[in-house]
Amino acid sequence: MLVLKSYEVFIPGAFPTYTYVSRNTPDTSYSYEFRLAQSLKTIGYLTSIIGPSKTGKTVLCEKVIGQDKIVDLTGNDFKHSEDFWVTVAKKVGLSLESNHTERRGIEGEGTTGLIEKKSTAITESFRSGKDKIIQFFNENDLVLVLDDFHYAPEDMQLEMAYQLKDAIRKQFRTIVISLPHRADDAIRKNPDLSGRLNLINIEPWQLDELSEIATTGFQSLGMNIDLSYAKDIALESLASPQLMQSICLNLAIQLDVDHNRENAQITSKTQLEEAYKMTTINLSYKDVVRKLKAGPNPRGQQRKTYKLVTGENADIYELLIKAISLNPPKISISIEDMKKRIDELISDGDDKPDKPKVKSAIEQVQSIMQNSESIYQVFEYKDEEIYILEPHFLFYLRWGIH
């Protein structure tokens, strides 16, 4: 009998062979796997997948396509790219250099014809390069997966949509992945792609679906977990199967399941809370929290502070971060909800910031994030709603030391 290790069962950062959970799309009897497989078999169509961060969009692709058949790129790969096909070629190791020997004209000696020939040669080289890539993908049964499409510059998004319009007609299979509030408008609202898009919206994971990761995983390790404990972990996982895998792995490590399987038991919520804290110890958000709590440079002015129900004092930026971490944990919070959460933190005898002040503070923090490295871009404020881009950040706020 195969004896599995906890790290073989609970896999946060790669394909989870033993704890993969298949889900059906809402109001249908079809699974996401079936819909993606169907889309990829529809020649001449582009597949667009939209879903919240860390909800298994890439793992879904790996399940259906196979890891060895995926060529993965992200929107960030195109931030400094001048050409879509050159970037794709570099990823798969193809050379697009032309064998054409280029003559150079000498200024003042009738170079017009040579310039025209040079331009034509470049155009032909580009076309042949594009066709070379498409042929390579088709011959090797590869699929291009463009993750975080929204991170590409807007002009490059439009260029990619233009290039893909022709490529999919030549059986070049492509999947574009993006976040719900950053929907890939360059793809979904492109009139040239109208009628040639297969749209798959990934809904947030439900508690029972996430709980299945825990129950199935611990059964694979020869032990059971009470469903109430599994659901408690699922709630803290913030609709992220990746975070669910991490917590379950740390719980198994805490229980020393691999070396003490017969005696390992989950008997209290205290064990879960210790696993939550363990899960945060290697997360790199301490400096992020510090920077966001500090807010913008006060330029010598003293900020107003508020007396909290805990007895401590905090300014509006510290209040904002504290409010995001409150129960119930949510990956999107409206401005009205934020105002209520902040009010709950402040002592009844003290003034409370009005909605415009709360909104201004959120916008200031967003400006700080946008002008900082990508690790600081943990949430986004759009259309009166805060969207948590990194569930691990919110989890760290709730359980980490900062």
Coordinates of C-alpha atoms in Angstrom, one line a residue:
M1 CA 0.0 0.0 0.0
L2 CA 1.3 3.4 -1.0
V3 CA 2.0 5.6 2.1
L4 CA 1.7 9.3 1.1
K5 CA 3.5 12.2 2.8
S6 CA 1.6 15.3 3.7
Y7 CA 3.6 17.4 1.2
E8 CA 2.5 15.0 -1.5
V9 CA -1.1 15.4 -0.7
F10 CA -1.5 19.1 0.1
I11 CA 0.3 21.0 -2.7
P12 CA -0.3 24.8 -2.7
G13 CA 2.1 25.8 -5.5
A14 CA 1.7 23.1 -8.1
F15 CA -0.9 20.6 -9.4
P16 CA -2.6 18.8 -6.4
T17 CA -2.8 15.2 -7.7
Y18 CA -4.6 13.8 -4.6
T19 CA -6.7 16.8 -3.6
Y20 CA -7.9 18.2 -6.9
V21 CA -11.6 19.1 -6.7
S22 CA -13.8 19.2 -9.8
R23 CA -16.6 21.7 -9.7
N24 CA -19.7 22.2 -11.8
T25 CA -20.5 25.6 -13.2
P26 CA -23.5 27.3 -11.5
D27 CA -27.0 26.3 -12.7
T28 CA -25.6 23.6 -15.1
S29 CA -24.6 20.0 -14.9
Y30 CA -21.3 20.7 -16.7
S31 CA -18.0 20.8 -15.0
Y32 CA -15.4 23.6 -15.6
E33 CA -13.2 20.8 -17.0
F34 CA -15.8 19.8 -19.6
R35 CA -16.4 23.4 -20.6
L36 CA -12.7 24.1 -21.1
A37 CA -12.2 20.9 -23.1
Q38 CA -15.2 21.7 -25.2
S39 CA -13.9 25.2 -25.9
L40 CA -10.4 24.0 -26.9
K41 CA -12.0 21.7 -29.4
T42 CA -13.9 24.5 -31.1
I43 CA -11.6 25.5 -33.9
G44 CA -11.3 29.2 -34.6
Y45 CA -12.5 30.3 -31.1
L46 CA -10.5 32.1 -28.4
T47 CA -11.1 31.0 -24.8
S48 CA -11.5 33.7 -22.1
I49 CA -11.4 32.6 -18.4
I50 CA -12.2 35.2 -15.7
G51 CA -12.1 34.5 -12.0
P52 CA -10.8 35.9 -8.7
S53 CA -7.1 35.6 -7.8
K54 CA -5.8 32.3 -6.5
T55 CA -9.0 30.3 -7.4
G56 CA -7.4 27.6 -9.5
K57 CA -7.7 29.0 -13.0
T58 CA -4.2 27.8 -13.9
V59 CA -4.7 24.5 -12.2
L60 CA -7.9 24.0 -14.3
C61 CA -5.8 24.5 -17.4
E62 CA -3.2 22.0 -16.2
K63 CA -5.9 19.4 -15.5
V64 CA -7.5 19.7 -18.9
I65 CA -4.5 20.4 -21.1
G66 CA -1.6 18.7 -19.3
Q67 CA 1.4 20.7 -17.9
D68 CA 3.6 19.5 -20.8
K69 CA 1.3 21.0 -23.4
I70 CA 1.0 24.5 -21.9
V71 CA 3.1 27.4 -22.9
D72 CA 2.4 30.0 -20.2
L73 CA 3.0 33.7 -20.4
T74 CA 1.6 36.6 -18.3
G75 CA 0.6 40.1 -19.1
N76 CA 3.8 41.2 -17.3
D77 CA 5.9 39.5 -20.0
F78 CA 4.6 42.1 -22.5
K79 CA 5.2 45.3 -20.5
H80 CA 8.4 45.9 -22.4
S81 CA 7.7 43.9 -25.5
E82 CA 7.6 45.5 -28.9
D83 CA 6.2 42.4 -30.6
F84 CA 3.7 39.8 -29.5
W85 CA 5.1 36.9 -31.6
V86 CA 8.8 37.6 -30.7
T87 CA 7.8 37.2 -27.0
V88 CA 6.0 33.9 -27.7
A89 CA 8.9 32.7 -29.9
K90 CA 11.4 33.4 -27.1
K91 CA 9.3 31.4 -24.6
V92 CA 9.4 28.2 -26.8
G93 CA 12.9 28.8 -28.0
L94 CA 12.1 29.4 -31.6
S95 CA 14.4 31.7 -33.7
L96 CA 12.6 34.1 -36.0
E97 CA 15.7 35.4 -37.7
S98 CA 15.3 35.6 -41.5
N99 CA 17.9 34.2 -43.9
H100 CA 17.3 37.3 -46.1
T101 CA 20.6 39.1 -46.8
E102 CA 19.9 42.8 -46.5
R103 CA 21.7 45.4 -48.7
R104 CA 22.3 48.8 -47.3
G105 CA 21.9 51.9 -49.4
I106 CA 24.2 54.9 -49.2
E107 CA 22.6 58.3 -48.4
G108 CA 22.3 60.4 -51.6
E109 CA 22.7 57.5 -54.0
G110 CA 19.1 56.7 -54.8
T111 CA 18.2 54.5 -51.8
T112 CA 14.4 54.7 -52.2
G113 CA 14.1 51.3 -53.9
L114 CA 16.4 49.6 -51.4
I115 CA 14.3 51.0 -48.5
E116 CA 11.2 49.6 -50.1
K117 CA 12.8 46.2 -50.5
K118 CA 14.0 46.3 -46.9
S119 CA 10.5 47.1 -45.7
T120 CA 9.0 44.3 -47.8
A121 CA 11.6 41.8 -46.5
I122 CA 10.8 42.7 -42.9
T123 CA 7.1 42.3 -43.4
E124 CA 7.6 38.9 -45.1
S125 CA 10.0 37.9 -42.3
F126 CA 7.3 38.9 -39.7
R127 CA 4.6 36.9 -41.5
S128 CA 6.8 33.9 -41.9
G129 CA 7.8 34.1 -38.2
K130 CA 4.2 34.2 -37.1
D131 CA 3.3 31.3 -39.3
K132 CA 6.4 29.4 -38.0
I133 CA 5.2 29.8 -34.4
I134 CA 1.6 28.7 -35.3
Q135 CA 2.9 25.7 -37.1
F136 CA 5.2 24.8 -34.2
F137 CA 2.2 25.0 -31.7
N138 CA 0.0 22.9 -34.0
E139 CA 2.5 20.2 -34.6
N140 CA 3.3 19.8 -30.9
D141 CA -0.3 20.1 -29.8
L142 CA 0.5 23.1 -27.6
V143 CA -1.8 25.7 -26.0
L144 CA -0.8 29.3 -25.2
V145 CA -2.1 30.4 -21.8
L146 CA -2.0 34.1 -21.2
D147 CA -2.4 34.6 -17.5
D148 CA -3.0 38.0 -15.8
F149 CA -3.8 39.4 -19.2
H150 CA -4.8 42.7 -17.5
Y151 CA -1.2 43.4 -16.5
A152 CA -0.1 44.0 -20.2
P153 CA -0.2 47.7 -21.3
E154 CA -3.5 48.6 -22.9
D155 CA -2.0 49.2 -26.3
M156 CA -0.4 45.8 -26.2
Q157 CA -3.7 44.2 -25.1
L158 CA -5.2 45.6 -28.2
E159 CA -2.3 44.4 -30.3
M160 CA -2.5 40.9 -28.9
A161 CA -6.2 40.8 -29.6
Y162 CA -5.6 41.8 -33.2
Q163 CA -2.8 39.2 -33.6
L164 CA -4.9 36.4 -32.0
K165 CA -7.9 37.1 -34.2
D166 CA -6.0 35.8 -37.3
A167 CA -4.1 33.1 -35.4
I168 CA -7.1 31.3 -34.0
R169 CA -8.4 30.9 -37.5
K170 CA -5.2 28.9 -38.2
Q171 CA -6.0 26.6 -35.2
F172 CA -3.7 28.4 -32.8
R173 CA -5.3 27.5 -29.5
T174 CA -5.1 30.3 -26.8
I175 CA -6.6 30.9 -23.4
V176 CA -6.7 34.4 -21.9
I177 CA -7.0 34.6 -18.1
S178 CA -8.0 37.8 -16.2
L179 CA -9.6 39.0 -13.0
P180 CA -13.3 39.9 -12.7
H181 CA -12.9 43.6 -12.0
R182 CA -10.2 43.9 -14.6
A183 CA -12.1 42.1 -17.3
D184 CA -10.1 41.7 -20.5
D185 CA -12.2 44.3 -22.4
A186 CA -9.6 44.2 -25.3
I187 CA -10.7 40.6 -25.8
R188 CA -14.3 40.4 -24.7
K189 CA -15.4 43.7 -26.2
N190 CA -13.4 43.5 -29.4
P191 CA -15.8 43.6 -32.3
D192 CA -13.4 41.6 -34.5
L193 CA -13.6 38.7 -32.0
S194 CA -17.4 38.9 -31.7
G195 CA -18.9 35.5 -32.2
R196 CA -15.5 33.8 -31.9
L197 CA -15.1 33.7 -28.1
N198 CA -15.8 31.0 -25.6
L199 CA -16.4 32.6 -22.2
I200 CA -15.8 30.8 -18.9
N201 CA -16.5 32.7 -15.7
I202 CA -15.0 31.0 -12.7
E203 CA -17.2 31.5 -9.7
P204 CA -15.7 31.8 -6.1
W205 CA -15.3 28.6 -4.3
Q206 CA -18.0 27.6 -1.8
L207 CA -17.2 26.4 1.7
D208 CA -18.2 22.8 1.0
E209 CA -16.0 22.7 -2.1
L210 CA -13.0 23.9 -0.2
S211 CA -13.8 21.6 2.7
E212 CA -13.5 18.7 0.3
I213 CA -9.8 19.5 -0.1
A214 CA -9.3 18.9 3.7
T215 CA -11.5 15.9 4.0
T216 CA -10.1 14.1 1.0
G217 CA -6.6 15.1 1.8
F218 CA -6.6 13.9 5.4
Q219 CA -8.3 10.7 4.4
S220 CA -5.4 10.1 1.9
L221 CA -3.1 10.4 5.0
G222 CA -5.1 7.8 6.9
M223 CA -7.0 10.2 9.3
N224 CA -10.3 12.0 9.4
I225 CA -11.1 15.7 10.0
D226 CA -14.4 16.8 11.5
L227 CA -16.5 18.6 8.9
S228 CA -16.9 21.6 11.2
Y229 CA -13.1 22.0 11.4
A230 CA -12.8 21.6 7.6
K231 CA -15.3 24.4 7.1
D232 CA -13.5 26.7 9.6
I233 CA -10.3 26.3 7.5
A234 CA -12.4 26.9 4.3
L235 CA -13.7 30.2 5.7
E236 CA -10.2 31.4 6.5
S237 CA -9.0 30.3 3.0
L238 CA -10.9 33.3 1.5
A239 CA -12.3 31.3 -1.5
S240 CA -8.7 30.3 -2.4
P241 CA -8.0 26.6 -2.9
Q242 CA -4.3 27.5 -2.9
L243 CA -4.5 29.0 0.6
M244 CA -6.7 26.0 1.6
Q245 CA -3.9 23.7 0.6
S246 CA -1.3 25.7 2.5
I247 CA -3.3 25.7 5.7
C248 CA -4.0 22.0 5.5
L249 CA -0.3 21.3 4.9
N250 CA 0.7 23.3 7.9
L251 CA -1.9 21.6 10.0
A252 CA -0.5 18.2 9.0
I253 CA 3.1 19.4 9.8
Q254 CA 1.9 20.7 13.2
L255 CA 0.3 17.3 13.9
D256 CA 3.5 15.5 12.7
V257 CA 1.3 13.3 10.6
D258 CA 4.1 11.9 8.5
H259 CA 5.9 10.4 11.6
N260 CA 3.0 9.9 14.0
R261 CA 0.1 8.9 11.8
E262 CA -1.6 6.6 14.3
N263 CA -1.8 9.2 17.1
A264 CA -2.4 12.3 15.0
Q265 CA -5.8 13.8 15.7
I266 CA -7.5 17.2 15.3
T267 CA -9.4 17.8 18.6
S268 CA -9.7 21.5 19.0
K269 CA -10.0 24.9 17.2
T270 CA -6.8 25.9 18.9
Q271 CA -4.9 23.5 16.7
L272 CA -6.4 25.2 13.6
E273 CA -5.4 28.6 14.9
E274 CA -1.9 27.5 15.4
A275 CA -1.9 26.2 11.8
Y276 CA -3.1 29.6 10.6
K277 CA -0.3 31.3 12.4
M278 CA 2.2 28.8 11.0
T279 CA 1.0 29.4 7.5
T280 CA 1.9 33.1 7.8
I281 CA 5.5 32.8 9.1
N282 CA 7.1 32.7 5.6
L283 CA 4.7 35.2 3.9
S284 CA 6.5 38.4 2.9
Y285 CA 3.9 41.0 3.8
K286 CA 5.4 42.6 7.0
D287 CA 6.9 45.5 5.1
V288 CA 3.8 45.8 3.0
V289 CA 1.6 46.2 6.0
R290 CA 4.0 48.7 7.6
K291 CA 4.1 50.8 4.4
L292 CA 0.3 50.9 4.0
K293 CA -0.3 51.7 7.6
A294 CA 2.1 54.6 7.4
G295 CA 0.1 56.1 4.6
P296 CA 1.5 59.1 2.5
N297 CA 4.1 61.4 3.8
P298 CA 2.4 63.8 6.3
R299 CA 4.9 66.6 5.3
G300 CA 5.3 67.7 9.0
Q301 CA 1.6 67.8 9.7
Q302 CA 0.2 65.8 12.7
R303 CA -2.5 63.4 11.8
K304 CA -5.7 63.0 13.7
T305 CA -5.9 59.8 15.8
Y306 CA -8.9 57.9 17.0
K307 CA -9.3 56.1 20.3
L308 CA -10.1 52.4 19.6
V309 CA -12.3 50.1 21.7
T310 CA -9.0 48.3 22.6
G311 CA -7.7 51.4 24.3
E312 CA -5.0 52.2 21.7
N313 CA -4.9 55.1 19.3
A314 CA -4.7 54.9 15.5
D315 CA -4.8 57.2 12.5
I316 CA -7.1 56.7 9.5
Y317 CA -4.5 54.6 7.6
E318 CA -4.0 52.2 10.5
L319 CA -7.8 52.0 10.9
L320 CA -8.1 51.1 7.2
I321 CA -5.8 48.1 7.5
K322 CA -7.3 47.0 10.7
A323 CA -10.8 47.2 9.2
I324 CA -9.9 45.1 6.2
S325 CA -8.8 42.3 8.6
L326 CA -12.0 42.1 10.6
N327 CA -14.6 39.3 10.6
P328 CA -16.1 38.1 8.4
P329 CA -13.1 37.8 6.1
K330 CA -14.1 39.1 2.7
I331 CA -12.2 39.4 -0.6
S332 CA -14.3 42.4 -1.7
I333 CA -15.5 45.1 0.6
S334 CA -17.8 48.0 -0.3
I335 CA -17.1 51.5 0.9
E336 CA -20.2 51.4 3.0
D337 CA -19.0 48.2 4.7
M338 CA -15.6 49.7 5.2
K339 CA -17.2 52.7 7.0
K340 CA -19.1 50.4 9.3
R341 CA -16.0 48.3 10.1
I342 CA -14.0 51.4 10.9
D343 CA -16.9 52.7 13.2
E344 CA -16.8 49.4 15.0
L345 CA -13.2 49.8 15.8
I346 CA -13.5 53.3 17.3
S347 CA -14.6 53.9 20.9
D348 CA -18.2 55.3 21.2
G349 CA -17.0 58.4 22.9
D350 CA -14.7 59.5 20.0
D351 CA -15.4 61.1 16.7
K352 CA -15.6 58.8 13.7
P353 CA -14.4 59.6 10.1
D354 CA -17.1 60.3 7.6
K355 CA -17.4 58.4 4.3
P356 CA -15.4 61.0 2.2
K357 CA -12.5 60.8 4.6
V358 CA -12.5 57.0 4.4
K359 CA -12.7 57.1 0.7
S360 CA -9.9 59.6 0.5
A361 CA -7.7 57.4 2.7
I362 CA -8.4 54.3 0.5
E363 CA -7.4 56.3 -2.6
Q364 CA -4.2 57.5 -1.0
V365 CA -3.2 54.0 -0.1
Q366 CA -4.0 52.8 -3.6
S367 CA -1.8 55.6 -5.0
I368 CA 1.1 54.3 -2.8
M369 CA 0.6 50.7 -4.0
Q370 CA 0.5 51.8 -7.7
N371 CA 3.8 53.6 -7.3
S372 CA 5.5 50.7 -5.5
E373 CA 6.7 47.3 -6.5
S374 CA 4.2 44.6 -7.4
I375 CA 4.4 42.9 -4.0
Y376 CA 2.7 46.1 -2.5
Q377 CA -0.2 45.9 -4.9
V378 CA -2.4 43.7 -2.7
F379 CA -5.8 45.3 -3.2
E380 CA -7.5 47.6 -5.6
Y381 CA -10.2 50.2 -5.2
K382 CA -12.6 50.5 -8.1
D383 CA -16.3 51.5 -8.4
E384 CA -16.7 52.1 -4.6
E385 CA -15.4 48.6 -3.9
I386 CA -12.1 47.3 -2.4
Y387 CA -11.0 44.1 -4.2
I388 CA -8.4 42.0 -2.4
L389 CA -5.9 40.9 -5.1
E390 CA -3.9 38.7 -2.9
P391 CA -5.9 36.4 -0.5
H392 CA -2.6 35.6 1.3
F393 CA -2.2 39.3 2.2
L394 CA -5.6 39.3 3.9
F395 CA -4.8 36.0 5.6
Y396 CA -1.6 37.6 6.9
L397 CA -3.4 40.6 8.2
R398 CA -5.7 38.3 10.2
W399 CA -3.1 35.8 11.6
G400 CA 0.4 37.1 11.0
I401 CA 2.6 39.1 13.4
H402 CA 2.9 42.7 12.1

